Amino acid sequence: MRQTLDFLLNDWLKVEALNQRERFADHSSETFGAVLDTSERIAREKFAPFNRLVDTEEPHFDGDKVHLPAATKAAMDAFVESGLLAAAQDYDLGGMQLPCVIEMAAKTFFSKASVALSGYPMLTKGNANLLMAHGTDRQREVFAANEFSGRWFGTMCLSEPQAGSSLSDIATRAEPDGDDAFADVLGPRYRLKGNKMWISGGEHELSENIIHLVLAKIPGPDGKTLPGTKGISLFIVPKKLVNATGELTGERNDVSLAGLNHKLGYRGTTNCLLNFGEGRFKPGGKAGAVGYLVGQPGDGLKCMFHMMNEARIGVGLGAVMLGYAGYEASLEYARQRPQGRPIGPSGKDSSQAQRPIIEHADVRRMLLAQKSFVEGGLALSLFCARLVDEEHTGDEASATEAKLLLEVLTPIAKSWPSEWCLEANSLAIQVLGGYGYTRDFPVEQYWRDNRLNMIHEGTHGIQGLDLLGRKVVMNGGNALMALAGRINATVQQALQQPALAEQANQLAAAMARVGRATKAAWATGNPEEALANATLYLQAFGHLVLAWVWLDLSLCATGENDFARGKQAAAKYFFAYELPKLAAWLEPVERRDGLCREIEDGWF
Amino acid sequence: MRQTLDFLLNDWLKVEALNQRERFADHSSETFGAVLDTSERIAREKFAPFNRLVDTEEPHFDGDKVHLPAATKAAMDAFVESGLLAAAQDYDLGGMQLPCVIEMAAKTFFSKASVALSGYPMLTKGNANLLMAHGTDRQREVFAANEFSGRWFGTMCLSEPQAGSSLSDIATRAEPDGDDAFADVLGPRYRLKGNKMWISGGEHELSENIIHLVLAKIPGPDGKTLPGTKGISLFIVPKKLVNATGELTGERNDVSLAGLNHKLGYRGTTNCLLNFGEGRFKPGGKAGAVGYLVGQPGDGLKCMFHMMNEARIGVGLGAVMLGYAGYEASLEYARQRPQGRPIGPSGKDSSQAQRPIIEHADVRRMLLAQKSFVEGGLALSLFCARLVDEEHTGDEASATEAKLLLEVLTPIAKSWPSEWCLEANSLAIQVLGGYGYTRDFPVEQYWRDNRLNMIHEGTHGIQGLDLLGRKVVMNGGNALMALAGRINATVQQALQQPALAEQANQLAAAMARVGRATKAAWATGNPEEALANATLYLQAFGHLVLAWVWLDLSLCATGENDFARGKQAAAKYFFAYELPKLAAWLEPVERRDGLCREIEDGWF
């Protein structure tokens, strides 16, 4: 993988050019490479060897504490010591001022080694990043800084048992905490009551404290909360209370674990139902979880989206790396497992010795499909991270373009790997055959772990609605146009090369077809009709984006060496075997097929 | 499900007409219905409640015995007592002389309730059926009869650790057992030595004895075995030795459990590595597992295929019923889970109460997809079972046609549900969202259990080679022509109905395209080129067959009631959302795309 990663960063994304920018002026290929080396080493030594262990020794709650394998703590300590939590932060925060794209590249090693163990730092980083963007100076100093240092870990608390995709229906309430509620240096102080579900990292003993970022509604004077998302605010709710300088006060906040969820996979990350304000603990003598408002009342979802967009790209990368792990495992197996003989022009000759299964065309197909999914997905994840850097450090024009591209690419960067790198994991099982179905090999766990990614951080259905209902139509469709501009540029370049001209034309046709489908879906202006097939649109759009990524990679991976040929073969595979699926998905979108809208309950 | 099952049996397959045939003359709709009622009740009471238990309390080997939950034994006893093991057998064997299609229909309840528990009787029945077809009178009386009565259970031992898909490479050897080897009333007696892998039901305490059917090679006078499948013979190897009248002799045969496989799913069925003839037991004072030859030396694979074809349809039905179980669970959940509001012409109104998620178009799409996969798959499974009846009891012309149809449909009946009802299970998880990812709901287990079905009884890749490499080209393509005749008959009928004419034309076009792809694949006559994309051909062929099944069901499910509308909607879904995928799969087949054949190891 390292060679591919280096190719993507250096040859394709040309990350070295970032060193010309003031923020990254101290960096060079060498410092970037050193970060990757360190990450690769920690992941290899402290994460990978324990990935099966954290699956079999599931988190266990004894009614008081959550027990995790000792390896989890050791992995976290190694990660914290590396300083990677603050990798992208300012020097004066103890950070390394690394570009986001390098931070993302570093993350690949951890996600591939153990996606579940990687969950804790990813959440902590996202939590602290949100506070850097929306918190007060004091909130940053007290909460974010202690998260970047790894002293405390973080969570995001959005869902409730009765409200997941529909966040407007959360029922957690926050009321001002006494007369001095608005005079607290840590921010306007509230008491929260409610239940939060699916909270990853919601309880553990890995860090000195856990900082929950919690969505809740502040009731009006009539005691009622606003319907919809307008009434949602965001709060910092530490597990243990802290003072204005970030010392623990010794008092436990009124947040308690109601239970752990027992999952299909991703078992190394605790996943919790948390009770806020049920009165198990009584800070200051009364029930209610103490929370500090972040940003303005009613801005909760807007603030949270800052974290969620980042989290979505992170989820996509996690899905990619699970796919990558499966690809590597099945490739290794296929190279050493003898079974059968390739079919020659005159069939098979059973008097010959058996050959490694990598020599069978169908096994190669399954490996090549995986390669196209996971390397393409990795390229897309890194491309998005590079866009984040552009948004933050580019000139105005390119920052604006980057922001637009991110709007439209985030749902793809999240959803596409969740679907297709899961499929890659299924192909990895298939390559191993019966052995792949046993727990003696890692591929079944990758498949189980990966199944979460189409669900959390916005389900597939939600991503489809976001893409077709919002992203491609907002501001007159300028985000879609920004992407079309990029795709067209790649097409034009590829048309210059005889070997790529056919793919270029295929891509141009696919782009045109997606454009037509977008228009056709919205032709009546009725969202009910336009969005009835939004998930299919998402799938088609994803394949379009990945075809573009692969054509662009083909332009870059030139030469006659094995590495370049492999990239070209994966691109060819994607265009020959995958892109043709686009038409099947877009047909119902284009005709605004009403079948699914109109079918009645009683017909099932 | 029962209503759909009754519709398929009575209205579509018109099973009552079978009662006109001599073999089934004592039967009627009432006796058929009684068998289904009994099966439904036993499955509900003895299988379904323990399906999770047999997953969590995995088989455990203490070095001497295999331990299973008590519920497993209770389920087996109830099944045995029902007499269903011999349901299709002659009266004088204690059977009920039920048609195969009714036996298959009875099986649906057990597979849906617990596919893993259903494994034992399915294997036992398949084993005994093989002996009925290929065994001597004595072998039938001693072995098959005791299996049909449930006194003994059976297995099929094909794979070895180094040979799964490539059976020609098995290394288990069988040598004549002493001077009187050919004078044993139970059949020519051999001693077997070798290891057999992936043996479902290979060890347990559920029955008094276990009858293994084992493939092994008989060495020639030079001590060498023949390469290829020509050298493979079939043997009956009982776990405990028996005398000529089927009494246990008290002597243990030299078959021992080397270890249990720890699987991703299907955990309620033990899956074993068995050692034959390693000398752990020494029947008659010497090492070597005693086995009795079935059929002629060298005919082992031919005999075993009798069991494998039946097993393949059974595997397909198992996959279907896992899909069905997930469909029912997710439908129930979608009806009671409130979340969000449907998008109306002017978007969503968050002041309204939340609505059950079944009102969302995307949830309906996921339910409708499941419905089309599982009901279509069920129809195909029953259709194949009905063909078996026709082959056995029809007049010569229709028996010949049935045999041809079975040749070409068996790979589809096995592979298509394994792929698409697995996808249905994934959709069921998606409908439940986060809850679907927990072990508090059954859908994650269905998905895990179902993943096996693309692997065992011939992998997807093997089914593709069987279909494109053998079935559609054999005897001048007469099996494919038989199917085309049936499809065309359905098309002609549907063209008479304005509401179905479009689907009829779509189906005719798909059939023509598959025909062209078949020719194009074989245009050069080079199997290496023709078969390089055989799995894609299998996928396309499967969707063609299912589209045909759905159009034929539409012709049958007429009327204005909810039930018929549901069937029509599922058919529409399949034609609108699924069948268009066919083109994407066939393109590489048609151009004999060489990418996967030609890619080199070093490029990965």
Tab-separated table of N, CA, C and O in Angstrom, chain B residues 1-2 5 36 39 43 101-114 118 317-318 320-322 324 378 381-382:
chain	number	residue	atom	x	y	z
B	1	MET	N	-45.945	-15.330	4.675
B	1	MET	CA	-45.335	-16.195	3.661
B	1	MET	C	-46.283	-17.308	3.204
B	1	MET	O	-46.269	-17.689	2.036
B	2	ARG	N	-47.108	-17.806	4.109
B	2	ARG	CA	-47.931	-18.966	3.767
B	2	ARG	C	-48.839	-18.679	2.567
B	2	ARG	O	-49.027	-19.525	1.687
B	5	LEU	N	-46.780	-18.931	-0.473
B	5	LEU	CA	-46.448	-20.334	-0.730
B	5	LEU	C	-47.652	-21.060	-1.346
B	5	LEU	O	-47.520	-21.789	-2.341
B	36	LEU	N	-47.769	-29.108	5.203
B	36	LEU	CA	-47.259	-27.747	5.394
B	36	LEU	C	-47.615	-27.230	6.784
B	36	LEU	O	-46.791	-26.591	7.449
B	39	SER	N	-45.276	-28.808	9.285
B	39	SER	CA	-43.927	-28.249	9.154
B	39	SER	C	-43.883	-26.853	9.765
B	39	SER	O	-42.941	-26.508	10.493
B	43	ALA	N	-41.495	-25.988	12.942
B	43	ALA	CA	-40.487	-24.943	12.716
B	43	ALA	C	-40.699	-23.784	13.689
B	43	ALA	O	-39.745	-23.224	14.232
B	101	VAL	N	-41.911	-31.277	-4.838
B	101	VAL	CA	-42.255	-29.860	-4.699
B	101	VAL	C	-42.926	-29.592	-3.352
B	101	VAL	O	-42.722	-28.529	-2.752
B	102	ILE	N	-43.661	-30.573	-2.849
B	102	ILE	CA	-44.290	-30.390	-1.531
B	102	ILE	C	-43.249	-30.539	-0.426
B	102	ILE	O	-43.237	-29.812	0.566
B	103	GLU	N	-42.356	-31.490	-0.637
B	103	GLU	CA	-41.269	-31.649	0.325
B	103	GLU	C	-40.444	-30.350	0.403
B	103	GLU	O	-40.074	-29.885	1.481
B	104	MET	N	-40.181	-29.761	-0.749
B	104	MET	CA	-39.412	-28.510	-0.791
B	104	MET	C	-40.202	-27.388	-0.103
B	104	MET	O	-39.635	-26.571	0.613
B	105	ALA	N	-41.507	-27.371	-0.333
B	105	ALA	CA	-42.339	-26.350	0.306
B	105	ALA	C	-42.322	-26.515	1.819
B	105	ALA	O	-42.277	-25.526	2.568
B	106	ALA	N	-42.336	-27.774	2.280
B	106	ALA	CA	-42.280	-28.028	3.723
B	106	ALA	C	-40.950	-27.526	4.291
B	106	ALA	O	-40.887	-26.973	5.397
B	107	LYS	N	-39.917	-27.694	3.512
B	107	LYS	CA	-38.579	-27.290	3.937
B	107	LYS	C	-38.458	-25.775	4.151
B	107	LYS	O	-37.636	-25.313	4.934
B	108	THR	N	-39.259	-25.014	3.427
B	108	THR	CA	-39.155	-23.548	3.547
B	108	THR	C	-39.298	-23.097	5.002
B	108	THR	O	-38.584	-22.208	5.442
B	109	PHE	N	-40.216	-23.740	5.717
B	109	PHE	CA	-40.465	-23.293	7.093
B	109	PHE	C	-39.255	-23.516	7.987
B	109	PHE	O	-38.924	-22.688	8.825
B	110	PHE	N	-38.618	-24.670	7.783
B	110	PHE	CA	-37.467	-24.985	8.625
B	110	PHE	C	-36.276	-24.096	8.286
B	110	PHE	O	-35.586	-23.600	9.168
B	111	SER	N	-36.044	-23.896	6.993
B	111	SER	CA	-34.913	-23.054	6.604
B	111	SER	C	-35.108	-21.626	7.094
B	111	SER	O	-34.158	-20.966	7.507
B	112	LYS	N	-36.325	-21.162	7.039
B	112	LYS	CA	-36.580	-19.791	7.497
B	112	LYS	C	-36.434	-19.690	9.009
B	112	LYS	O	-35.919	-18.699	9.525
B	113	ALA	N	-36.862	-20.710	9.704
B	113	ALA	CA	-36.802	-20.685	11.167
B	113	ALA	C	-35.363	-20.813	11.662
B	113	ALA	O	-34.963	-20.142	12.614
B	114	SER	N	-34.598	-21.685	11.040
B	114	SER	CA	-33.193	-21.843	11.418
B	114	SER	C	-32.464	-22.642	10.354
B	114	SER	O	-32.534	-23.871	10.308
B	118	SER	N	-31.583	-26.739	10.172
B	118	SER	CA	-32.108	-27.494	9.032
B	118	SER	C	-31.033	-28.255	8.287
B	118	SER	O	-31.340	-29.114	7.459
B	317	LEU	N	-32.548	-22.732	-1.891
B	317	LEU	CA	-33.744	-22.498	-1.076
B	317	LEU	C	-33.363	-21.958	0.311
B	317	LEU	O	-34.024	-21.065	0.839
B	318	GLY	N	-32.282	-22.493	0.880
B	318	GLY	CA	-31.815	-21.975	2.172
B	318	GLY	C	-31.505	-20.491	2.088
B	318	GLY	O	-31.875	-19.704	2.967
B	320	VAL	N	-32.722	-18.396	-0.062
B	320	VAL	CA	-34.003	-17.698	-0.226
B	320	VAL	C	-34.668	-17.476	1.128
B	320	VAL	O	-35.145	-16.378	1.430
B	321	MET	N	-34.676	-18.531	1.953
B	321	MET	CA	-35.436	-18.429	3.189
B	321	MET	C	-34.753	-17.518	4.204
B	321	MET	O	-35.422	-16.858	5.001
B	322	LEU	N	-33.434	-17.456	4.171
B	322	LEU	CA	-32.743	-16.454	4.985
B	322	LEU	C	-33.158	-15.067	4.523
B	322	LEU	O	-33.398	-14.167	5.331
B	324	TYR	N	-35.932	-14.363	3.079
B	324	TYR	CA	-37.342	-14.198	3.459
B	324	TYR	C	-37.456	-13.802	4.927
B	324	TYR	O	-38.257	-12.928	5.309
B	378	LEU	N	-38.032	-17.909	-4.190
B	378	LEU	CA	-38.862	-19.019	-3.717
B	378	LEU	C	-39.579	-19.676	-4.894
B	378	LEU	O	-39.643	-20.915	-4.993
B	381	SER	N	-37.119	-21.845	-6.775
B	381	SER	CA	-36.797	-23.081	-6.048
B	381	SER	C	-37.919	-24.102	-6.194
B	381	SER	O	-37.674	-25.295	-6.440
B	382	LEU	N	-39.143	-23.642	-6.033
B	382	LEU	CA	-40.275	-24.570	-6.127
B	382	LEU	C	-40.461	-25.062	-7.559
B	382	LEU	O	-40.813	-26.220	-7.797
